[in-house]
PDB file of C-alpha atoms in Angstrom:
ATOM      1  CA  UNK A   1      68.509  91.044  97.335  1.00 48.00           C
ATOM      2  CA  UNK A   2      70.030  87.514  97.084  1.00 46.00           C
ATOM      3  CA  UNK A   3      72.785  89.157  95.029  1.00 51.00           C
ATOM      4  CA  UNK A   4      73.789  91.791  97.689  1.00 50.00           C
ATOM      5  CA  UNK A   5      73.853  88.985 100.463  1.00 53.00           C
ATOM      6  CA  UNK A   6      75.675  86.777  98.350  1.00 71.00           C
ATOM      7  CA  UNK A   7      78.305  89.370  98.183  1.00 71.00           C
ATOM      8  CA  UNK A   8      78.703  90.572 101.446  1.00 73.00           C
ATOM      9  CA  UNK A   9      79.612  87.211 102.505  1.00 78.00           C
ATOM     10  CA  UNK A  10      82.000  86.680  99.664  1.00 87.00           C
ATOM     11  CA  UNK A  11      83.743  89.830  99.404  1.00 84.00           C
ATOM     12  CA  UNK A  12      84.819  88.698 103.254  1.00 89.00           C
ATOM     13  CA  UNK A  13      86.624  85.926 102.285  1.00 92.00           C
ATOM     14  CA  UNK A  14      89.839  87.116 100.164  1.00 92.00           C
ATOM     15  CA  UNK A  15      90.460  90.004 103.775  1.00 91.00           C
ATOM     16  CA  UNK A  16      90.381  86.716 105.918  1.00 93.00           C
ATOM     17  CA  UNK A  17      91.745  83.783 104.268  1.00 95.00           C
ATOM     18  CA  UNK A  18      95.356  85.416 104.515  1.00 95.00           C
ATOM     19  CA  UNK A  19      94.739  85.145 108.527  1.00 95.00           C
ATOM     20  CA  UNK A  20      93.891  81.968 108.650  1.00 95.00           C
ATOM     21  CA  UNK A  21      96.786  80.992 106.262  1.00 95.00           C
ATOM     22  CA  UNK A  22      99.289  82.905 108.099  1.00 95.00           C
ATOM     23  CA  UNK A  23      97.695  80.855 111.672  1.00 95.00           C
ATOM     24  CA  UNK A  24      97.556  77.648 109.485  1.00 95.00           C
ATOM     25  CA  UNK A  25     101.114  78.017 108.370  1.00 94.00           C
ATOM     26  CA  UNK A  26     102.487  79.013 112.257  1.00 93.00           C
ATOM     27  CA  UNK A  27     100.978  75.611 113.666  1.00 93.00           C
ATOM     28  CA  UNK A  28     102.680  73.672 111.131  1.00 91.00           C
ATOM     29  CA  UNK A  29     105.978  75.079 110.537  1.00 87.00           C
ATOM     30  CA  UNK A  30     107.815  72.163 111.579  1.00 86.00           C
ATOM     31  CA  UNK A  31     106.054  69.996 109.948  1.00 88.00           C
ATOM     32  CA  UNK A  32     105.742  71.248 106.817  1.00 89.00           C
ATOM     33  CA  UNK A  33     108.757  71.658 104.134  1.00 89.00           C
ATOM     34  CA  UNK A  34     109.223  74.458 101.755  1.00 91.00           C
ATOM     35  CA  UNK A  35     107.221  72.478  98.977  1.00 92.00           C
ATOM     36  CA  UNK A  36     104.355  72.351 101.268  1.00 93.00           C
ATOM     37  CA  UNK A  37     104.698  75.609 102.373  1.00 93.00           C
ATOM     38  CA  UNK A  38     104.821  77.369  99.052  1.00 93.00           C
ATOM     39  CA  UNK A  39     101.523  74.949  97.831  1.00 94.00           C
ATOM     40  CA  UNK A  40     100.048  76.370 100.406  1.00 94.00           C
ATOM     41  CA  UNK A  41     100.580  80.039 100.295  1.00 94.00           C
ATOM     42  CA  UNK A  42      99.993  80.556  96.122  1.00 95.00           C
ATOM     43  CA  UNK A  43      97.083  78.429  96.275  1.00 95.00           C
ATOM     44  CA  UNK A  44      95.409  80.842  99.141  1.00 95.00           C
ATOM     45  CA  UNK A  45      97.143  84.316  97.405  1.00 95.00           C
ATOM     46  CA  UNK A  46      95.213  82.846  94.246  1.00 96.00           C
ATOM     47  CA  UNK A  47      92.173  82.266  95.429  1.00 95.00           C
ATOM     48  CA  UNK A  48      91.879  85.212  97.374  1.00 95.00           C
ATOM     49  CA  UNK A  49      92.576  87.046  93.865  1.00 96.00           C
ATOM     50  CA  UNK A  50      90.082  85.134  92.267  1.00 95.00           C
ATOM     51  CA  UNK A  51      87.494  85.963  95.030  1.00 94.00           C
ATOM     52  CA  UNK A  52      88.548  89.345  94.717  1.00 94.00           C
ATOM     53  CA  UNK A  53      88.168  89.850  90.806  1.00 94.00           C
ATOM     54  CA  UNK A  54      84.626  88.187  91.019  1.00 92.00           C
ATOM     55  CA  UNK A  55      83.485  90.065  93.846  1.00 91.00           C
ATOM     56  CA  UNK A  56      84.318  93.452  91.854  1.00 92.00           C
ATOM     57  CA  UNK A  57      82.765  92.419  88.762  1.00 91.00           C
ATOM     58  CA  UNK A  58      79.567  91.674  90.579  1.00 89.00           C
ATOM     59  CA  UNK A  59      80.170  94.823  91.985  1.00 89.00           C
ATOM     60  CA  UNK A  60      80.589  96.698  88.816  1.00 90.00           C
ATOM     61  CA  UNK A  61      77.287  94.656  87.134  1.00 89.00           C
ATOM     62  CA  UNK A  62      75.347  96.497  89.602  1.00 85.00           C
ATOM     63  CA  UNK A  63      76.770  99.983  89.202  1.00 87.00           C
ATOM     64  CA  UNK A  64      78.938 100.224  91.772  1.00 86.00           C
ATOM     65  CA  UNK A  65      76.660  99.925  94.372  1.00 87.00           C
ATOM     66  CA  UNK A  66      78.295 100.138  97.691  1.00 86.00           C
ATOM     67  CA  UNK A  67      78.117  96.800 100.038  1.00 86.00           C
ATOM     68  CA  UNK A  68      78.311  97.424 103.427  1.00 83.00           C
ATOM     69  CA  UNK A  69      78.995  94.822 106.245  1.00 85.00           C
ATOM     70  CA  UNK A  70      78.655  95.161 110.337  1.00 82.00           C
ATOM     71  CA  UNK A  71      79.763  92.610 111.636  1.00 79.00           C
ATOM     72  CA  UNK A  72      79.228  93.322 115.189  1.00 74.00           C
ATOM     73  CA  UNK A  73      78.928  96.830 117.219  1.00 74.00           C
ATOM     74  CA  UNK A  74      81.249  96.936 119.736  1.00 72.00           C
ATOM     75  CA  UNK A  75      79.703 100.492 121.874  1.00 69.00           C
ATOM     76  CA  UNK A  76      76.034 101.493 121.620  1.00 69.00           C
ATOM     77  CA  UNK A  77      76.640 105.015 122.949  1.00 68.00           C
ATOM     78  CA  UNK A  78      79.099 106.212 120.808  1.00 66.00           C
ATOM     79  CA  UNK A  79      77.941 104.102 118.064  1.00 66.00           C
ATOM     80  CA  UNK A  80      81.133 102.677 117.563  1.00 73.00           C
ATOM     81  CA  UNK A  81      80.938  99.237 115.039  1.00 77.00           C
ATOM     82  CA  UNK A  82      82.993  96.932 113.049  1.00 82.00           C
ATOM     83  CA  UNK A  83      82.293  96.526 109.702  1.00 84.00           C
ATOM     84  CA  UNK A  84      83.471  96.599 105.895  1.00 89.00           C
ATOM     85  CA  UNK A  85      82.671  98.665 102.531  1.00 88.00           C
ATOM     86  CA  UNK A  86      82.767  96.793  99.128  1.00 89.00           C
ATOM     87  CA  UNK A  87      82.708  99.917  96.834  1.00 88.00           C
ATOM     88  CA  UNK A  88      85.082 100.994  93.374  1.00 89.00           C
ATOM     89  CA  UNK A  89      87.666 102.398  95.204  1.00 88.00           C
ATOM     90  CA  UNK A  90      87.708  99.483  97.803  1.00 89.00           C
ATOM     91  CA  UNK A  91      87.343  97.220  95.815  1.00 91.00           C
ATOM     92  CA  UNK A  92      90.404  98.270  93.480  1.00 93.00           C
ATOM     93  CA  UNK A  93      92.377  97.987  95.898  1.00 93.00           C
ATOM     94  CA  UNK A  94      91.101  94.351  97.307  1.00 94.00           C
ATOM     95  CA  UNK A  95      92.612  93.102  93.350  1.00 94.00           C
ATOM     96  CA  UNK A  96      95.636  95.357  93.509  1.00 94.00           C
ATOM     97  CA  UNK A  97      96.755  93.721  96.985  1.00 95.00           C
ATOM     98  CA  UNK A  98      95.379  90.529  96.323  1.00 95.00           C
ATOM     99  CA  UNK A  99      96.705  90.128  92.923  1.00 95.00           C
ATOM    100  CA  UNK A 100     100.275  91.918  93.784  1.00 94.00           C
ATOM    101  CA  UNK A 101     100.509  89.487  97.215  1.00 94.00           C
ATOM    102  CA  UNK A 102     100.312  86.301  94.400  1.00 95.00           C
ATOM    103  CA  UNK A 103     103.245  87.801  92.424  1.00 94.00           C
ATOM    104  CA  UNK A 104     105.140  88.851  95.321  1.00 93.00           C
ATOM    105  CA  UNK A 105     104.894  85.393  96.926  1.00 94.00           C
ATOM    106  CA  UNK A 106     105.118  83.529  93.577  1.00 93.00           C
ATOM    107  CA  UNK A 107     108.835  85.457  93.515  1.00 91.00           C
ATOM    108  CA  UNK A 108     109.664  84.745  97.247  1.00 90.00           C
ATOM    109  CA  UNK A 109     109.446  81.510  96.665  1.00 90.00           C
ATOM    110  CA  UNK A 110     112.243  80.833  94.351  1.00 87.00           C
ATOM    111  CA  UNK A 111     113.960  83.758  96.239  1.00 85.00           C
ATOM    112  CA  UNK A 112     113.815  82.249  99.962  1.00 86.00           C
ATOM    113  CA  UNK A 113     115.017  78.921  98.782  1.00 85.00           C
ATOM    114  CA  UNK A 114     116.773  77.339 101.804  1.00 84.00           C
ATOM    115  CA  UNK A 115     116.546  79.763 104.111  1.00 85.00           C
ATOM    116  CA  UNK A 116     116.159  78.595 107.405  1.00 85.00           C
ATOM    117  CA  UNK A 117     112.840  80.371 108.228  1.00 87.00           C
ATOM    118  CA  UNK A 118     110.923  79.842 105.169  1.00 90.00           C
ATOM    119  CA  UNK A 119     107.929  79.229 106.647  1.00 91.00           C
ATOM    120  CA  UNK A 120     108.289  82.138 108.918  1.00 91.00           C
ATOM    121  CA  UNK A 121     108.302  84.394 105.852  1.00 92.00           C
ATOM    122  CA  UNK A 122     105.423  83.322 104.645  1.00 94.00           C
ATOM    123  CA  UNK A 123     103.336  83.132 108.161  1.00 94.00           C
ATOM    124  CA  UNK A 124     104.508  87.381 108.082  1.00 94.00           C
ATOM    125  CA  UNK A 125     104.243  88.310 104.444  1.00 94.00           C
ATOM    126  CA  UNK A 126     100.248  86.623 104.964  1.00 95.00           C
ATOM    127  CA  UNK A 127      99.720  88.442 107.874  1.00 95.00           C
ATOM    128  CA  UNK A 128     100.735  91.719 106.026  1.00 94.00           C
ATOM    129  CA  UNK A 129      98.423  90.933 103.350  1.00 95.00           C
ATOM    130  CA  UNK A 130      95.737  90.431 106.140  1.00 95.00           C
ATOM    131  CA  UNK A 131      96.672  93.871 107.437  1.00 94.00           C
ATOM    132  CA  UNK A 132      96.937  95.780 104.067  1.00 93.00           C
ATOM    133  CA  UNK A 133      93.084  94.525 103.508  1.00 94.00           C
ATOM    134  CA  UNK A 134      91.863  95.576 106.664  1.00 92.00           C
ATOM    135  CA  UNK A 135      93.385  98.761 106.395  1.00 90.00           C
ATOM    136  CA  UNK A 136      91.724  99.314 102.461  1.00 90.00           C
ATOM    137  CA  UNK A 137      88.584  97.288 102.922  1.00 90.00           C
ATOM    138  CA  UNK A 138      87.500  98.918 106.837  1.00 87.00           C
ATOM    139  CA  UNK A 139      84.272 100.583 106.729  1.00 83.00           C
ATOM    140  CA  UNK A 140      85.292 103.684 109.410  1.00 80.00           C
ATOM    141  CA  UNK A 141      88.287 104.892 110.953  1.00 80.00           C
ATOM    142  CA  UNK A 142      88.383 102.929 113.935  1.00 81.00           C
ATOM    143  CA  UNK A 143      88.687  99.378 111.549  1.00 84.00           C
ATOM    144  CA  UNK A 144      91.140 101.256 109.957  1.00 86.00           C
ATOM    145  CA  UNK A 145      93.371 102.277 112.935  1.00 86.00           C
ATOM    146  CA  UNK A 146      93.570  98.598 113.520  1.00 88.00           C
ATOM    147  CA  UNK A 147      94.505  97.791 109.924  1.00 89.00           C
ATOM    148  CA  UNK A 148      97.214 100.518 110.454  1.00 87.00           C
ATOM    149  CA  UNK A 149      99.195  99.074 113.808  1.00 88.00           C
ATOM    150  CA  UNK A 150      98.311  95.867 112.396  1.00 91.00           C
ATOM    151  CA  UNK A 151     100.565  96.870 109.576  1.00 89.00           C
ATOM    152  CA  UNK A 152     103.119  98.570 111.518  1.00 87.00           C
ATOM    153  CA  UNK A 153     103.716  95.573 112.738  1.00 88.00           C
ATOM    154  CA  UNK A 154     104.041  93.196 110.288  1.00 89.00           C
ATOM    155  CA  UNK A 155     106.204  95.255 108.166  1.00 86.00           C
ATOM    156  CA  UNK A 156     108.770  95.569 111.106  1.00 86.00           C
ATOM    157  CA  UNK A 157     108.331  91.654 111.151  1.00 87.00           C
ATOM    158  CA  UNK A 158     109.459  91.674 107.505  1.00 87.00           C
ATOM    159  CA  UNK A 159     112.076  94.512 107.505  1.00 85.00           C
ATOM    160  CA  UNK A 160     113.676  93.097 110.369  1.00 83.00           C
ATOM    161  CA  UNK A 161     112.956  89.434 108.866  1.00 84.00           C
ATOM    162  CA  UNK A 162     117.318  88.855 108.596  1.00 83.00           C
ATOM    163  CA  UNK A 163     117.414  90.439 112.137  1.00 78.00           C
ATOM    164  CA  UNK A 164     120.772  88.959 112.526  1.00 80.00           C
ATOM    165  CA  UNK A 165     121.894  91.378 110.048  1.00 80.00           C
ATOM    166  CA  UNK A 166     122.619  94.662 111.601  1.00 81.00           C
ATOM    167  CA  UNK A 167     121.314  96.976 108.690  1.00 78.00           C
ATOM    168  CA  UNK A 168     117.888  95.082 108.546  1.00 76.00           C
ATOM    169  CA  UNK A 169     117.996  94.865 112.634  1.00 79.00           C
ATOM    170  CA  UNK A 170     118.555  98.904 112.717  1.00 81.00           C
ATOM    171  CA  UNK A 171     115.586  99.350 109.526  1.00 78.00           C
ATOM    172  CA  UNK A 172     113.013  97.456 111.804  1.00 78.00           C
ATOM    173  CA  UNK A 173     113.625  99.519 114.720  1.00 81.00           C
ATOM    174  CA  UNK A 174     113.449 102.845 112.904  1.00 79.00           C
ATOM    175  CA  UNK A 175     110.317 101.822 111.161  1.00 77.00           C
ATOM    176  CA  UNK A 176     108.909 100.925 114.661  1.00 79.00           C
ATOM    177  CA  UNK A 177     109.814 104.389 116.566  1.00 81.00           C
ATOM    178  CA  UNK A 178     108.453 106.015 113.344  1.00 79.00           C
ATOM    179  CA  UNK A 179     105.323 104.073 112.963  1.00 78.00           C
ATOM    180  CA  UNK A 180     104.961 105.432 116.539  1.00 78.00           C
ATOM    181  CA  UNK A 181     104.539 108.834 115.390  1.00 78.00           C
ATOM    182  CA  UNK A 182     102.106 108.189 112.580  1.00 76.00           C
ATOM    183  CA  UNK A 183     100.205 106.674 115.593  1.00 79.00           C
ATOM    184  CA  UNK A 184     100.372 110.209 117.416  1.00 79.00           C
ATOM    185  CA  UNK A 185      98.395 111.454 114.932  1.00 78.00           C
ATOM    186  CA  UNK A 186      96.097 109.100 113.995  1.00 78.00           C
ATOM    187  CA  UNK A 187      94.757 108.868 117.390  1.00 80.00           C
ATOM    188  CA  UNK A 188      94.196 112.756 117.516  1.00 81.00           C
ATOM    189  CA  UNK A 189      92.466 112.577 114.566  1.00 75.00           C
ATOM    190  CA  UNK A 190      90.108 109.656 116.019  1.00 76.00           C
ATOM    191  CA  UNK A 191      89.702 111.154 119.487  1.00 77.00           C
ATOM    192  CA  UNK A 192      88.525 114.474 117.671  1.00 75.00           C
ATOM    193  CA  UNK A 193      85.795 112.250 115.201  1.00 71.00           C
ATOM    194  CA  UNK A 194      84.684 110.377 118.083  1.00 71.00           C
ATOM    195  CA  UNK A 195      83.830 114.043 120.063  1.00 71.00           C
ATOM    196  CA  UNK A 196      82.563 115.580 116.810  1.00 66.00           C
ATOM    197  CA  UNK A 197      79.760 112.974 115.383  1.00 63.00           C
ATOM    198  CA  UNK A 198      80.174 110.166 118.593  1.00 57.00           C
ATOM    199  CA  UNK A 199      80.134 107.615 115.912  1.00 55.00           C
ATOM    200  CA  UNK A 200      82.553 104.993 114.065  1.00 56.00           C
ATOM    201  CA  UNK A 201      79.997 103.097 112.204  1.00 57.00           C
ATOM    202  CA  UNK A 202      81.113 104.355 108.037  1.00 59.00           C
ATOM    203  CA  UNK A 203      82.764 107.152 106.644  1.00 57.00           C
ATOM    204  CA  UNK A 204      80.195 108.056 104.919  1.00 57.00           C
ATOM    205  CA  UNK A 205      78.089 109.261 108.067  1.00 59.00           C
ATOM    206  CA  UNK A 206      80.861 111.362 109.452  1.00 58.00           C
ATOM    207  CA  UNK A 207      81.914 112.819 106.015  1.00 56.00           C
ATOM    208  CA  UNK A 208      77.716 113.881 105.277  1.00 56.00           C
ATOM    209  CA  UNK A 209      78.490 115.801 109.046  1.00 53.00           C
ATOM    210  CA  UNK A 210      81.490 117.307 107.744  1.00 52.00           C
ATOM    211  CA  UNK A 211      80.380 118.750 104.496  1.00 51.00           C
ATOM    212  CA  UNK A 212      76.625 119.525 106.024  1.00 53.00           C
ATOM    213  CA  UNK A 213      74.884 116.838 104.384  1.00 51.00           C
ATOM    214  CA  UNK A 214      73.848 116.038 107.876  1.00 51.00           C
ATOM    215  CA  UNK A 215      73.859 117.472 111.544  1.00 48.00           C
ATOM    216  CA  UNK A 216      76.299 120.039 111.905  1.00 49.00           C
ATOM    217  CA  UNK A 217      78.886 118.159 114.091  1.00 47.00           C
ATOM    218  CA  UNK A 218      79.234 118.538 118.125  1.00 47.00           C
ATOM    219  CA  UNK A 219      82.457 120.516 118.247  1.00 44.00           C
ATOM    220  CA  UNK A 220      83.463 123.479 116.451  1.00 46.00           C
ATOM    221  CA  UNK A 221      86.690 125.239 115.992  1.00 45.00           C
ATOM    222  CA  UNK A 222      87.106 128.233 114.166  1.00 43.00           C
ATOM    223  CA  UNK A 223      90.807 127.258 113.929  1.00 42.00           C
ATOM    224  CA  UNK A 224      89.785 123.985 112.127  1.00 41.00           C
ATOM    225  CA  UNK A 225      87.481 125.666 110.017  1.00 43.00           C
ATOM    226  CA  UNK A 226      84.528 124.153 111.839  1.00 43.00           C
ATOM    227  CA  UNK A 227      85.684 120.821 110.546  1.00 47.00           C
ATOM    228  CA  UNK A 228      86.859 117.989 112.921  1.00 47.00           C
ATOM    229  CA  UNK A 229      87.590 116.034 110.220  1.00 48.00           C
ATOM    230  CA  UNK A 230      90.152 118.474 108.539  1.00 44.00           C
ATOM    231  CA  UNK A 231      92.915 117.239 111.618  1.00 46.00           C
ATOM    232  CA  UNK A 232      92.153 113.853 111.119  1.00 47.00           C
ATOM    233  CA  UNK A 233      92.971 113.513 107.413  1.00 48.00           C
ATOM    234  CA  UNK A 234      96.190 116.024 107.839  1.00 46.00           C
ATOM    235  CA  UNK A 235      99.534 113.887 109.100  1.00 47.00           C
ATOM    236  CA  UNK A 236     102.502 114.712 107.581  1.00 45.00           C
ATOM    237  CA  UNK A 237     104.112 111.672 110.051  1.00 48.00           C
ATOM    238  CA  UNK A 238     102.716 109.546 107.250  1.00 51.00           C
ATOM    239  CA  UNK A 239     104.788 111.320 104.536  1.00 50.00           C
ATOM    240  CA  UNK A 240     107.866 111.061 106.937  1.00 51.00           C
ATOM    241  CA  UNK A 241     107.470 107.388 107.393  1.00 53.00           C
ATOM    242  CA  UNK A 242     106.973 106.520 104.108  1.00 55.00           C
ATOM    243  CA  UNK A 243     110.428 108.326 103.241  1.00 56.00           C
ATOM    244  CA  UNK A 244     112.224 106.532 105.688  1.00 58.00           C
ATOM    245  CA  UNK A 245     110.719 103.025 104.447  1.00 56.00           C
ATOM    246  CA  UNK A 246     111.497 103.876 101.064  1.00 60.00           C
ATOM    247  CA  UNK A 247     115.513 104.998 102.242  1.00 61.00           C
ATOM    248  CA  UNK A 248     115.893 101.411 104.230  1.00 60.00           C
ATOM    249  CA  UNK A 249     114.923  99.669 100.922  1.00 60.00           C
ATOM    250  CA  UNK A 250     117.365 101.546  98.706  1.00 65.00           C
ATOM    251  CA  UNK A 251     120.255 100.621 101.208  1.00 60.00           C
ATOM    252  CA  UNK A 252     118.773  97.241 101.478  1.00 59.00           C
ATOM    253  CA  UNK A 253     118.674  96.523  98.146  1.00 64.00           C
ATOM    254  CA  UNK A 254     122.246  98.375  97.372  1.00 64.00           C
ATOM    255  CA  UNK A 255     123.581  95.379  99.693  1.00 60.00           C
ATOM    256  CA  UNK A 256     121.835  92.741  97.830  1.00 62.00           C
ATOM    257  CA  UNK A 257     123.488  93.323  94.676  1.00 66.00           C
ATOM    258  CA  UNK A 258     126.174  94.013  96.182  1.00 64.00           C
ATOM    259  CA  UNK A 259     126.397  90.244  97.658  1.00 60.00           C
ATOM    260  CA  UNK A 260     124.718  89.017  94.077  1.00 63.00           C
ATOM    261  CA  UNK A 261     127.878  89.901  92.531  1.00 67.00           C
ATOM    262  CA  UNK A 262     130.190  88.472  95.040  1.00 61.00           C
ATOM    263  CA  UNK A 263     128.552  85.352  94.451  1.00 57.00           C
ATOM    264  CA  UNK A 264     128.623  85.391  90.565  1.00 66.00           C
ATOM    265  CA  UNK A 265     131.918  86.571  90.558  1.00 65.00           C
ATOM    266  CA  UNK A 266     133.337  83.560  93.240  1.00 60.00           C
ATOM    267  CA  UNK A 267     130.857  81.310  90.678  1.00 60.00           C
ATOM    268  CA  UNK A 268     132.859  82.464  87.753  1.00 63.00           C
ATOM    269  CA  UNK A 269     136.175  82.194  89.206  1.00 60.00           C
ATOM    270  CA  UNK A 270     135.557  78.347  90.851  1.00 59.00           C
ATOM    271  CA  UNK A 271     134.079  77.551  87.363  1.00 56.00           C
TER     272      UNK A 271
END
């Protein structure tokens, strides 16, 4: 029992420390340099890794027992709550963001040398982290509709980071109408849960609905095949906007090496 609480208050801390690095490093931008800065970042990506990987061997040492966390309900009736799931799959991902955020930053570091909104960087890329673990480590849809725009938003923060650039000005505004549509669809898919099983407290409740485990859910539709839950989990907007992302980095990084071998070549020719 002391184990389980012990871990639901640990698990907790590698999904918020990014926040409260991201806030720490906003309120201190000016007064921190890029040494600062970057002591500050990999220390926190670290330890939240290191949180991470102990919290899923615990996890594992007790077979994989699921940990769930509420931390507050926000609606009685629907039972609508906030909350998070330490399980396998969850808590693969909390080391696969955790551990890539270190590398990613650990690179950044060397490769936004000088620029003139170092810090900035580094307040977004945290607060994408942030977002990226909400989304993974939610415990219902709800939590992870929030993860989602939360998201959305930071990565048009980062695509658009050189906004001064037209080409990364242009890839932040099409990721921004597109994340738009994604949204279209994800709300269906909550407003249809919510009238099915009036609940967002886990997934596990409405999935035992779903597949009969449970209650047969509120609202039926032979056209669904009795199954709220089958519209929910279906948008192809996702697909769409993860083609477009992955289009604006090919052109994006086309233009980087382009300007990488500019600057070699004027290097080898002044040498």
């Amino acid at each position: 029992m002391y184990q389980e609480v012990k871990l639901e208050l640990i698990f907790l801390l590698p999904i918020f420390l990014p926040f409260l690095t991201a806030i720490f490093l906003f309120l201190n931008k000016k007064l921190f340099n890029e040494l600062i800065t970057n002591f500050f970042t990999l220390n926190s990506a670290l330890l939240s890794f290191a949180i991470a990987a102990y919290s899923f061997i615990s996890l594992a040492l007790d077979k994989f027992k699921p940990v769930n966390v509420e931390l507050f309900q926000w609606i009685s009736n629907p039972d609508i709550s906030i909350g998070f799931t330490l399980d396998g799959l969850s808590g693969i991902m909390l080391i696969l963001v955790t551990g890539l955020s270190f590398v990613i930053q650990l690179f950044s570091t060397s490769y936004m040398e000088k620029d003139e909104n170092h810090c900035n960087y580094f307040v977004y890329f945290n607060f994408f982290v942030f977002s990226m673990l909400l989304l993974v480590m939610s415990s219902n849809f709800l939590v992870m509709f929030f993860g989602w725009e939360l998201v959305g938003l930071s990565s048009y923060l980062l695509i658009s980071f050189w906004s001064k650039k037209p080409a990364a000005a242009k890839a932040g505004n099409k990721a921004f109408v597109i994340n738009r549509v994604g949204d279209f669809g994800f709300l269906i898919g909550l407003m249809i849960i919510l009238i099915g099983y009036s609940l967002y407290r886990r997934y596990t409740k409405v999935i035992e609905g779903a597949t009969g485990s449970q209650d047969k859910p509120k609202y039926q539709d032979p056209n669904l095949n009795q199954d709220p839950l089958y519209l929910a989990t279906i948008n192809a907007s996702n697909i769409t906007f993860l083609k477009s992302q992955i289009d604006d980095i090919t052109k994006l990084r086309q233009q980087m090496n382009l300007l990488n071998e500019k600057v070699e070549n004027n290097s080898t020719q002044l040498a």
